[in-house]
Tab-separated table of C-alpha atoms and ligand atoms in Angstrom:
chain	number	residue	atom	x	y	z
A	1	MET	CA	51.540	72.175	87.052
A	2	THR	CA	54.540	70.324	85.709
A	3	HIS	CA	55.774	67.006	87.362
A	4	PRO	CA	58.658	68.805	89.125
A	5	GLU	CA	56.346	71.342	90.776
A	6	ALA	CA	53.740	68.900	91.730
A	7	ALA	CA	56.362	66.424	93.074
A	8	GLU	CA	57.899	69.297	95.035
A	9	ARG	CA	54.673	69.356	96.969
A	10	PHE	CA	54.714	65.759	97.673
A	11	THR	CA	58.284	65.528	98.990
A	12	ALA	CA	58.038	68.497	101.176
A	13	ASP	CA	56.416	66.232	103.626
A	14	VAL	CA	59.849	63.984	104.224
A	15	ASP	CA	57.857	61.492	106.447
A	16	ARG	CA	55.248	60.671	103.902
A	17	THR	CA	57.788	60.499	100.961
A	18	THR	CA	59.806	58.053	102.991
A	19	TRP	CA	56.784	55.955	104.050
A	20	HIS	CA	55.483	55.846	100.490
A	21	ASP	CA	58.719	54.742	99.238
A	22	GLN	CA	59.039	51.985	101.714
A	23	ALA	CA	55.467	50.962	101.138
A	24	LEU	CA	55.877	50.549	97.375
A	25	TRP	CA	59.160	48.917	97.784
A	26	PHE	CA	57.791	46.278	100.000
A	27	ILE	CA	55.326	45.448	97.177
A	28	ARG	CA	58.145	45.264	94.754
A	29	GLN	CA	59.905	42.780	97.082
A	30	LYS	CA	56.909	40.752	97.484
A	31	ARG	CA	56.485	40.590	93.552
A	32	ASP	CA	60.228	39.496	93.251
A	33	ARG	CA	59.826	36.567	95.778
A	34	GLN	CA	57.015	35.368	93.756
A	35	THR	CA	58.767	35.315	90.536
A	36	TYR	CA	61.733	33.694	91.877
A	37	GLN	CA	59.456	30.875	92.811
A	38	LEU	CA	58.473	30.329	89.229
A	39	PRO	CA	61.103	28.944	86.987
A	40	GLU	CA	59.147	29.550	83.857
A	41	TRP	CA	58.609	33.346	84.804
A	42	GLU	CA	60.550	34.656	81.853
A	43	GLN	CA	58.939	32.144	79.745
A	44	LEU	CA	55.365	33.501	80.682
A	45	ARG	CA	56.572	37.152	80.353
A	46	GLU	CA	57.688	36.251	76.704
A	47	MET	CA	54.379	34.469	75.800
A	48	ALA	CA	52.249	37.354	77.098
A	49	SER	CA	54.112	39.625	75.344
A	50	GLN	CA	53.721	37.841	72.036
A	51	ILE	CA	50.043	37.104	72.652
A	52	LYS	CA	49.300	40.658	73.132
A	53	GLU	CA	51.510	41.677	70.006
A	54	HIS	CA	49.390	39.157	67.914
A	55	ALA	CA	46.119	40.576	69.417
A	56	LEU	CA	47.286	44.072	68.682
A	57	SER	CA	48.288	43.199	65.160
A	58	ARG	CA	44.700	42.080	64.384
A	59	LEU	CA	42.538	43.963	66.892
A	60	ASP	CA	39.974	44.838	64.653
A	61	VAL	CA	39.487	41.097	63.806
A	62	TYR	CA	39.624	39.899	67.386
A	63	LEU	CA	36.983	42.810	68.600
A	64	GLU	CA	34.659	41.858	65.900
A	65	GLU	CA	34.840	38.110	66.911
A	66	PHE	CA	34.572	39.241	70.567
A	67	GLU	CA	31.547	41.220	69.719
A	68	ARG	CA	29.683	38.486	67.624
A	69	ASN	CA	30.321	36.020	70.203
A	70	ALA	CA	29.148	38.351	73.126
A	71	GLN	CA	26.035	39.186	71.155
A	72	ALA	CA	25.514	35.510	70.581
A	73	ASN	CA	25.562	35.111	74.391
A	74	GLY	CA	22.773	37.843	74.650
A	75	VAL	CA	25.097	40.530	75.888
A	76	GLN	CA	24.326	44.179	74.481
A	77	VAL	CA	27.750	45.517	72.969
A	78	HIS	CA	28.297	49.315	72.528
A	79	TRP	CA	31.103	50.920	70.914
A	80	ALA	CA	32.575	54.618	71.902
A	81	ALA	CA	35.103	56.314	70.022
A	82	ASP	CA	36.034	58.578	73.055
A	83	ALA	CA	35.239	59.548	76.693
A	84	ARG	CA	32.300	61.526	75.800
A	85	GLU	CA	30.575	58.901	73.899
A	86	HIS	CA	31.444	56.410	76.618
A	87	ASN	CA	29.892	58.501	79.168
A	88	GLU	CA	26.843	59.099	76.934
A	89	ILE	CA	26.117	55.364	76.675
A	90	VAL	CA	26.475	54.724	80.190
A	91	LEU	CA	23.955	57.375	80.963
A	92	ARG	CA	21.456	56.430	78.558
A	93	ILE	CA	21.571	52.637	79.790
A	94	ILE	CA	21.066	54.197	83.222
A	95	GLN	CA	18.260	56.304	82.311
A	96	GLN	CA	16.593	53.717	80.317
A	97	HIS	CA	16.059	51.900	83.703
A	98	GLN	CA	15.170	55.061	85.564
A	99	ALA	CA	18.104	54.124	87.869
A	100	GLN	CA	19.465	56.475	90.597
A	101	ARG	CA	21.860	54.395	92.673
A	102	ILE	CA	25.054	53.068	90.950
A	103	VAL	CA	27.862	50.949	92.387
A	104	LYS	CA	31.109	50.762	90.749
A	105	SER	CA	33.981	48.539	91.312
A	106	LYS	CA	37.576	49.720	90.160
A	107	SER	CA	37.788	50.622	86.681
A	108	MET	CA	40.887	52.856	85.309
A	109	LEU	CA	38.689	53.314	82.164
A	110	THR	CA	35.845	54.945	84.032
A	111	GLU	CA	38.511	57.114	85.669
A	112	GLU	CA	40.113	58.048	82.383
A	113	CYS	CA	36.615	59.035	81.140
A	114	HIS	CA	35.735	61.147	84.206
A	115	LEU	CA	32.517	58.996	84.398
A	116	ASN	CA	31.745	59.848	88.170
A	117	PRO	CA	31.567	63.549	87.919
A	118	PHE	CA	29.566	63.173	84.489
A	119	LEU	CA	27.046	60.888	86.157
A	120	GLU	CA	26.832	63.101	89.275
A	121	GLN	CA	26.081	66.197	86.978
A	122	HIS	CA	23.007	64.136	85.939
A	123	GLY	CA	21.938	63.855	89.280
A	124	ILE	CA	23.080	60.055	89.607
A	125	GLU	CA	24.732	58.860	92.929
A	126	VAL	CA	27.803	56.679	92.008
A	127	VAL	CA	29.330	54.697	94.909
A	128	ASP	CA	32.813	53.338	94.402
A	129	THR	CA	32.977	50.024	96.177
A	130	ASP	CA	36.827	49.267	95.883
A	131	LEU	CA	37.635	50.326	99.518
A	132	GLY	CA	40.629	52.342	98.268
A	133	GLU	CA	38.492	54.041	95.720
A	134	ARG	CA	35.734	54.656	98.315
A	135	ILE	CA	38.326	56.566	100.394
A	136	ILE	CA	39.501	58.860	97.663
A	137	GLN	CA	35.886	59.368	96.706
A	138	PHE	CA	35.262	60.806	100.108
A	139	THR	CA	38.257	63.282	99.714
A	140	ASN	CA	37.275	64.043	95.944
A	141	GLU	CA	40.617	62.910	94.925
A	142	PRO	CA	41.887	60.883	92.006
A	143	PRO	CA	43.524	57.507	92.468
A	144	SER	CA	47.278	57.862	93.214
A	145	HIS	CA	47.956	54.348	91.903
A	146	ILE	CA	46.238	52.057	89.668
A	147	VAL	CA	46.199	49.131	91.865
A	148	MET	CA	46.266	50.661	95.355
A	149	PRO	CA	44.491	54.012	94.760
A	150	ALA	CA	44.821	55.310	98.268
A	151	ILE	CA	48.420	54.206	98.747
A	152	HIS	CA	49.233	57.903	99.483
A	153	LEU	CA	47.069	57.870	102.505
A	154	LYS	CA	48.126	56.564	106.188
A	155	LYS	CA	45.646	54.539	108.416
A	156	GLU	CA	45.461	57.875	110.521
A	157	ASP	CA	44.286	59.869	107.144
A	158	VAL	CA	41.745	57.086	106.647
A	159	GLY	CA	40.471	57.307	110.248
A	160	ARG	CA	40.105	61.131	109.870
A	161	ILE	CA	38.228	60.529	106.533
A	162	PHE	CA	36.057	58.011	108.019
A	163	HIS	CA	35.304	60.015	111.253
A	164	GLU	CA	33.976	62.847	108.975
A	165	HIS	CA	32.099	60.808	106.469
A	166	LEU	CA	31.107	57.524	108.245
A	167	GLY	CA	31.021	58.683	111.752
A	168	THR	CA	33.705	56.531	113.253
A	169	PRO	CA	35.011	57.706	116.697
A	170	GLU	CA	37.686	60.487	116.499
A	171	GLY	CA	41.290	59.065	116.341
A	172	GLU	CA	40.200	55.733	115.331
A	173	SER	CA	42.752	54.233	113.027
A	174	ASP	CA	42.486	50.613	113.555
A	175	PRO	CA	42.543	49.116	109.940
A	176	GLN	CA	40.123	46.120	110.945
A	177	ARG	CA	37.691	48.371	112.615
A	178	LEU	CA	37.819	50.987	109.784
A	179	THR	CA	37.487	48.212	107.057
A	180	GLU	CA	34.285	46.634	109.101
A	181	THR	CA	32.733	50.091	109.048
A	182	ALA	CA	33.348	50.416	105.183
A	183	ARG	CA	32.090	46.924	104.849
A	184	GLN	CA	28.672	47.893	106.654
A	185	HIS	CA	28.467	51.145	104.832
A	186	LEU	CA	29.023	49.672	101.511
A	187	ARG	CA	26.686	46.655	102.034
A	188	ALA	CA	23.834	48.971	102.176
A	189	LYS	CA	24.687	50.466	98.944
A	190	PHE	CA	25.013	46.988	97.345
A	191	VAL	CA	21.656	46.136	98.393
A	192	ALA	CA	19.915	49.284	97.126
A	193	ALA	CA	22.061	49.444	93.780
A	194	ASP	CA	19.755	49.603	90.446
A	195	VAL	CA	22.968	49.386	88.224
A	196	ALA	CA	26.350	48.007	88.720
A	197	ILE	CA	29.430	49.071	86.778
A	198	SER	CA	32.439	47.089	86.527
A	199	GLY	CA	35.861	47.153	84.650
A	200	VAL	CA	37.324	44.427	82.405
A	201	ASN	CA	40.777	42.689	82.902
A	202	PHE	CA	40.605	40.627	80.039
A	203	ALA	CA	38.091	40.039	77.087
A	204	ILE	CA	38.246	36.499	75.378
A	205	ALA	CA	37.330	36.861	71.525
A	206	GLU	CA	36.814	33.181	71.054
A	207	THR	CA	34.094	33.008	73.765
A	208	GLY	CA	32.813	36.407	74.081
A	209	GLY	CA	33.163	36.558	77.744
A	210	PHE	CA	35.315	38.502	80.004
A	211	VAL	CA	37.167	38.446	83.342
A	212	VAL	CA	37.160	40.909	86.201
A	213	CYS	CA	40.179	40.546	89.089
A	214	THR	CA	39.511	42.071	92.462
A	215	ASN	CA	40.783	41.054	95.987
A	216	GLU	CA	37.518	42.411	97.654
A	217	GLY	CA	34.784	40.614	95.774
A	218	ASN	CA	33.141	43.895	95.421
A	219	ALA	CA	32.703	43.904	91.708
A	220	ASP	CA	31.046	40.282	91.916
A	221	LEU	CA	28.626	41.211	94.769
A	222	GLY	CA	27.798	44.350	92.951
A	223	VAL	CA	27.033	43.110	89.704
A	224	THR	CA	25.222	39.844	91.044
A	225	LEU	CA	22.920	42.075	93.061
A	226	ALA	CA	21.932	44.722	90.615
A	227	PRO	CA	19.482	43.962	87.775
A	228	VAL	CA	21.807	45.581	85.187
A	229	HIS	CA	25.523	45.280	84.935
A	230	ILE	CA	27.368	47.669	82.408
A	231	ALA	CA	30.994	46.507	81.722
A	232	CYS	CA	33.315	49.203	80.537
A	233	MET	CA	36.399	48.022	78.683
A	234	GLY	CA	39.281	49.462	76.521
A	235	ILE	CA	39.643	48.020	73.231
A	236	GLU	CA	43.183	46.708	74.011
A	237	LYS	CA	41.862	44.314	76.639
A	238	VAL	CA	40.936	41.587	74.115
A	239	ILE	CA	42.973	38.336	73.933
A	240	PRO	CA	42.240	35.862	71.184
A	241	LYS	CA	41.534	32.485	73.154
A	242	LEU	CA	40.539	31.243	76.521
A	243	GLU	CA	43.846	29.326	76.672
A	244	HIS	CA	45.838	32.348	76.892
A	245	LEU	CA	44.189	33.695	79.762
A	246	GLY	CA	46.121	31.699	82.291
A	247	VAL	CA	49.354	33.268	81.262
A	248	PHE	CA	47.934	36.635	82.171
A	249	THR	CA	46.156	35.794	85.333
A	250	ARG	CA	49.487	34.140	86.481
A	251	LEU	CA	51.415	37.242	85.705
A	252	LEU	CA	48.966	40.047	86.677
A	253	ALA	CA	48.473	38.900	90.645
A	254	ARG	CA	52.226	38.101	91.167
A	255	SER	CA	53.385	41.371	89.555
A	256	ALA	CA	50.514	43.627	91.021
A	257	THR	CA	50.504	42.670	94.672
A	258	GLY	CA	52.873	39.620	94.931
A	259	GLN	CA	50.031	37.294	95.404
A	260	LEU	CA	49.822	33.756	93.864
A	261	SER	CA	46.497	34.810	92.369
A	262	THR	CA	43.966	37.443	92.699
A	263	THR	CA	41.455	36.469	95.518
A	264	TYR	CA	38.497	36.757	92.828
A	265	THR	CA	38.761	36.082	89.319
A	266	SER	CA	35.322	36.197	88.031
A	267	HIS	CA	34.129	35.138	84.484
A	268	PHE	CA	31.006	36.767	82.925
A	269	HIS	CA	29.600	35.265	79.613
A	270	LYS	CA	25.770	36.189	79.868
A	271	ALA	CA	23.252	38.044	81.979
A	272	ARG	CA	21.781	36.035	84.687
A	273	PRO	CA	17.880	35.447	84.113
A	274	GLY	CA	16.069	38.731	84.578
A	275	GLN	CA	19.219	40.752	84.456
A	276	GLU	CA	20.845	42.913	81.492
A	277	LEU	CA	24.641	42.948	80.738
A	278	HIS	CA	26.292	45.476	78.471
A	279	ILE	CA	29.794	46.022	77.475
A	280	VAL	CA	30.757	49.227	76.403
A	281	LEU	CA	34.095	49.102	74.141
A	282	VAL	CA	36.099	52.250	74.144
A	283	ASP	CA	38.718	53.653	72.015
A	284	ASN	CA	39.691	56.988	73.547
A	285	GLY	CA	42.928	57.623	71.825
A	286	ARG	CA	43.979	53.883	71.658
A	287	THR	CA	44.020	53.514	67.805
A	288	THR	CA	46.197	56.785	67.479
A	289	GLN	CA	48.711	54.728	70.021
A	290	LEU	CA	48.293	51.804	67.939
A	291	GLY	CA	49.114	53.816	64.953
A	292	ARG	CA	52.706	55.061	66.369
A	293	PRO	CA	54.904	52.285	65.666
A	294	ASP	CA	57.509	53.329	68.494
A	295	PHE	CA	54.574	53.283	71.161
A	296	ARG	CA	52.120	50.742	70.100
A	297	ASN	CA	53.407	48.081	72.366
A	298	SER	CA	52.451	50.353	75.361
A	299	LEU	CA	48.886	48.896	74.627
A	300	LYS	CA	49.986	45.584	75.978
A	301	CYS	CA	49.844	46.993	79.452
A	302	ILE	CA	47.644	44.802	81.682
A	303	ARG	CA	47.722	47.566	84.686
A	304	CYS	CA	49.543	45.717	87.179
A	305	GLY	CA	51.225	48.657	88.513
A	306	ALA	CA	54.606	47.016	88.879
A	307	CYS	CA	56.454	49.763	87.012
A	308	MET	CA	55.163	52.299	89.417
A	309	ASN	CA	56.082	50.101	92.411
A	310	THR	CA	59.673	49.818	91.159
A	311	CYS	CA	60.020	53.322	89.795
A	312	PRO	CA	62.519	55.557	92.232
A	313	VAL	CA	60.780	58.475	90.772
A	314	TYR	CA	57.129	57.522	91.257
A	315	ARG	CA	58.003	55.936	94.693
A	316	ARG	CA	59.388	59.389	95.769
A	317	SER	CA	57.048	61.921	94.162
A	318	GLY	CA	53.685	60.054	94.453
A	319	GLY	CA	50.893	59.310	91.979
A	320	HIS	CA	49.340	62.598	91.906
A	321	SER	CA	52.376	64.407	90.799
A	322	TYR	CA	51.664	62.994	87.195
A	323	ASP	CA	48.228	64.592	86.836
A	324	PHE	CA	47.309	61.911	84.577
A	325	THR	CA	44.785	58.957	85.233
A	326	VAL	CA	47.657	56.347	84.940
A	327	PRO	CA	50.597	57.490	86.669
A	328	GLY	CA	54.120	56.428	86.813
A	329	PRO	CA	56.284	54.965	84.034
A	330	ILE	CA	53.559	53.699	81.943
A	331	GLY	CA	51.487	56.970	82.327
A	332	ALA	CA	54.328	58.889	81.172
A	333	ILE	CA	54.300	57.046	77.984
A	334	LEU	CA	50.483	56.839	77.578
A	335	SER	CA	49.697	60.576	78.609
A	336	PRO	CA	51.853	62.467	75.602
A	337	ASN	CA	49.542	60.459	73.073
A	338	ILE	CA	46.509	62.029	74.470
A	339	ASP	CA	47.916	65.677	75.185
A	340	LEU	CA	51.391	66.347	74.268
A	341	LYS	CA	51.797	69.661	75.628
A	342	LYS	CA	50.108	69.283	78.892
A	343	HIS	CA	51.993	66.268	79.733
A	344	SER	CA	55.355	67.119	78.238
A	345	SER	CA	57.117	66.939	81.583
A	346	LEU	CA	56.242	63.429	82.110
A	347	PRO	CA	58.771	61.552	80.112
A	348	PHE	CA	61.376	63.370	81.858
A	349	ALA	CA	60.013	62.135	85.195
A	350	SER	CA	62.516	59.097	84.767
A	351	THR	CA	65.984	58.219	85.674
A	352	LEU	CA	65.785	55.921	82.725
A	353	CYS	CA	67.271	53.268	84.698
A	354	GLY	CA	65.175	50.685	82.947
A	355	SER	CA	63.660	48.996	86.088
A	356	CYS	CA	60.286	49.670	84.757
A	357	SER	CA	60.919	47.625	81.517
A	358	ASP	CA	62.750	44.774	83.821
A	359	VAL	CA	59.689	44.176	85.750
A	360	CYS	CA	56.815	44.752	83.306
A	361	PRO	CA	55.120	41.368	82.878
A	362	VAL	CA	54.397	41.937	79.301
A	363	LYS	CA	57.883	43.188	78.365
A	364	ILE	CA	56.900	46.819	77.251
A	365	ASP	CA	60.219	48.698	76.587
A	366	ILE	CA	59.066	51.543	78.777
A	367	HIS	CA	62.331	53.199	79.291
A	368	VAL	CA	62.959	53.218	75.671
A	369	GLN	CA	59.632	54.843	74.712
A	370	LEU	CA	60.275	57.478	77.593
A	371	TYR	CA	63.584	58.492	75.782
A	372	LYS	CA	61.528	58.634	72.689
A	373	TRP	CA	58.735	60.642	73.790
A	374	ARG	CA	61.548	63.247	74.981
A	375	GLN	CA	62.811	63.525	71.415
A	376	LEU	CA	59.485	64.153	70.030
A	377	ILE	CA	58.779	66.527	72.805
A	378	GLY	CA	62.010	68.448	71.836
A	379	GLN	CA	61.166	68.268	68.158
A	380	ALA	CA	57.596	69.713	68.783
A	381	ASN	CA	58.951	72.556	70.771
A	382	ALA	CA	56.724	71.368	73.879
A	383	MET	CA	59.290	71.601	76.547
A	384	PRO	CA	59.099	74.545	79.109
A	385	ALA	CA	61.056	77.621	77.669
A	386	GLY	CA	63.946	77.309	80.056
A	387	LYS	CA	64.588	73.870	79.316
A	388	ARG	CA	64.195	74.494	75.780
A	389	LEU	CA	66.907	77.248	75.927
A	390	GLY	CA	69.216	75.236	77.991
A	391	MET	CA	69.072	72.402	75.612
A	392	LYS	CA	69.816	74.603	72.757
A	393	GLY	CA	72.866	76.015	74.324
A	394	LEU	CA	73.981	72.563	75.287
A	395	ALA	CA	73.562	71.303	72.064
A	396	ALA	CA	75.595	74.130	70.535
A	397	VAL	CA	78.486	73.551	73.072
A	398	LEU	CA	78.605	69.811	72.626
A	399	ALA	CA	78.631	70.290	68.865
A	400	ARG	CA	82.068	72.459	69.168
A	401	PRO	CA	84.833	70.224	70.946
A	402	ALA	CA	87.029	73.390	71.388
A	403	VAL	CA	84.380	75.642	73.091
A	404	TYR	CA	83.292	72.483	75.312
A	405	ALA	CA	87.023	72.092	76.359
A	406	ARG	CA	87.344	75.797	77.114
A	407	LEU	CA	84.117	75.998	78.908
A	408	GLY	CA	84.948	72.788	80.939
A	409	ARG	CA	88.139	74.508	82.220
A	410	VAL	CA	86.172	77.745	83.072
A	411	ALA	CA	83.650	75.711	84.873
A	412	ARG	CA	86.095	73.593	86.828
A	413	LYS	CA	87.805	76.650	88.264
A	414	MET	CA	84.579	78.425	88.947
A	415	LEU	CA	83.000	75.634	90.755
A	416	ALA	CA	86.104	75.045	93.029
A	417	MET	CA	85.848	78.746	93.897
A	418	THR	CA	81.961	78.953	94.358
A	419	PRO	CA	80.842	78.566	97.896
A	420	HIS	CA	78.753	75.813	98.972
A	421	ALA	CA	75.790	78.041	99.801
A	422	LEU	CA	75.872	79.404	96.273
A	423	SER	CA	76.310	76.271	94.153
A	424	HIS	CA	73.686	74.375	96.203
A	425	ASN	CA	71.106	77.068	96.092
A	426	GLY	CA	67.909	75.411	94.996
A	427	LYS	CA	66.666	78.432	92.810
A	428	LEU	CA	69.871	78.647	90.916
A	429	ASN	CA	70.699	74.875	90.790
A	430	PRO	CA	67.559	72.781	91.309
A	431	TRP	CA	69.690	69.536	90.573
A	432	ALA	CA	71.385	70.217	93.858
A	433	ILE	CA	68.405	70.486	96.086
A	434	ALA	CA	68.743	66.877	97.088
A	435	ARG	CA	72.330	66.026	96.069
A	436	GLU	CA	75.755	66.808	96.695
A	437	LEU	CA	77.819	68.151	93.818
A	438	PRO	CA	80.917	66.105	93.173
A	439	GLU	CA	84.352	67.721	93.747
A	440	PRO	CA	85.521	69.264	90.327
A	441	PRO	CA	88.348	67.303	89.045
A	442	LYS	CA	91.609	69.146	88.700
A	443	GLU	CA	91.988	68.341	85.022
A	444	SER	CA	89.671	67.069	82.409
A	445	PHE	CA	89.793	63.492	80.846
A	446	ARG	CA	90.898	65.070	77.665
A	447	ASP	CA	93.969	66.811	79.411
A	448	TRP	CA	94.799	63.553	81.348
A	449	TYR	CA	94.611	61.481	78.225
A	450	ALA	CA	96.676	63.952	76.311
A	451	LYS	CA	99.300	63.754	79.159
A	452	THR	CA	99.396	59.937	79.597
A	453	GLN	CA	99.652	59.097	76.004
A	454	MET	CA	102.668	61.370	75.375
B	501	SF4	S1	53.395	48.969	81.976
B	501	SF4	FE1	54.009	46.728	82.412
B	501	SF4	S2	54.597	47.066	84.713
B	501	SF4	FE2	53.568	48.865	83.947
B	501	SF4	S3	51.353	48.670	84.700
B	501	SF4	FE3	51.648	48.005	82.542
B	501	SF4	S4	51.887	45.702	82.679
B	501	SF4	FE4	52.274	46.644	84.437
């Protein structure tokens, strides 16, 4: 299903669309208030962008330095070229410990690798411990946002889901009572877990340590109680030095949720006595993206979600309409790297207003890359046939000024005579489904110019 088709499903529920739009705009405004309070905000963005630029330019060096230092700390480091290898490594560690009960905190990388279904196929129970992730795990849905995975659901929806899966009273939708129920339910899972899986927000080459940021403390509780901790990390997460970390943690919380800092910023260096600590470093297409000069800086992304919260298309079409692990503007430039044909509609899911680039804390030129992907998709003939034909026709007209002028004259006349019901027929003119067409002008700019210059 293309993005417009999937978006149409979401927008069919007008109330939900409006509410989703407003909820994300509220977060965007919270983010703005925090950034106004930091006079050095732009300096921080620039610094973060340059640190990432530098780290990406020597990624191999910093990854090896990270590996050496992590191993010196007693951490077991694994390398995975793709999602399959990642999943097999995690499964092997779990099987070595004959573990059956796994708790997992939020990790977009494990979503990207489809780790949960893979482990479940091998008879292993995985419980997502982030509240939003647990909710959508019950409904068997992917996250619709990278920071707020269940943002597409209302509290009444959560009430229904908890009634079905956790036995809360029917009609209960009080957030505090629902959260308390989830807390009790998850506590039992934490205590029983044999292995805890976490993501990684930042890995520091200099120390071999890594940082996990959560607001619920679920990652900390899971990895502290379980005898084995597996941290799964995309290779782009490495930063050179500990002194760089503060730049990113200051930017991340403010950009993601408009908080001063994430509630729990936990540092891991070595396993506790009696525990094992593993890190899986995963490529899964990242080095391909690194090798594309026009798109490599998309690897600077710190997964704050700010570009989603500000995007007028994402806010109104919902995360599931992107059909990719990372939705929104950043997902639209990461996804064609993985499968150009499948995700060819995503770079077009943008107004190119540039708001995503303006809020991005690491200054990724997202809208420029969206435009570049459109060109590549056109060259690769990966657009839907109708659109391809339309573009070819338009190119032929725009290349011939006389034809353009003549057709313009015809179109102005035709449009003025076409009944409103016909010109706004969604099947004939999808553009006008939610928009009013402007009044056709009496004359073209070209005619007006010729007249006034005489
Ligand atoms: S692209 Fe920028 S704004 Fe979007 S999630 Fe990544 S870091 Fe945040």
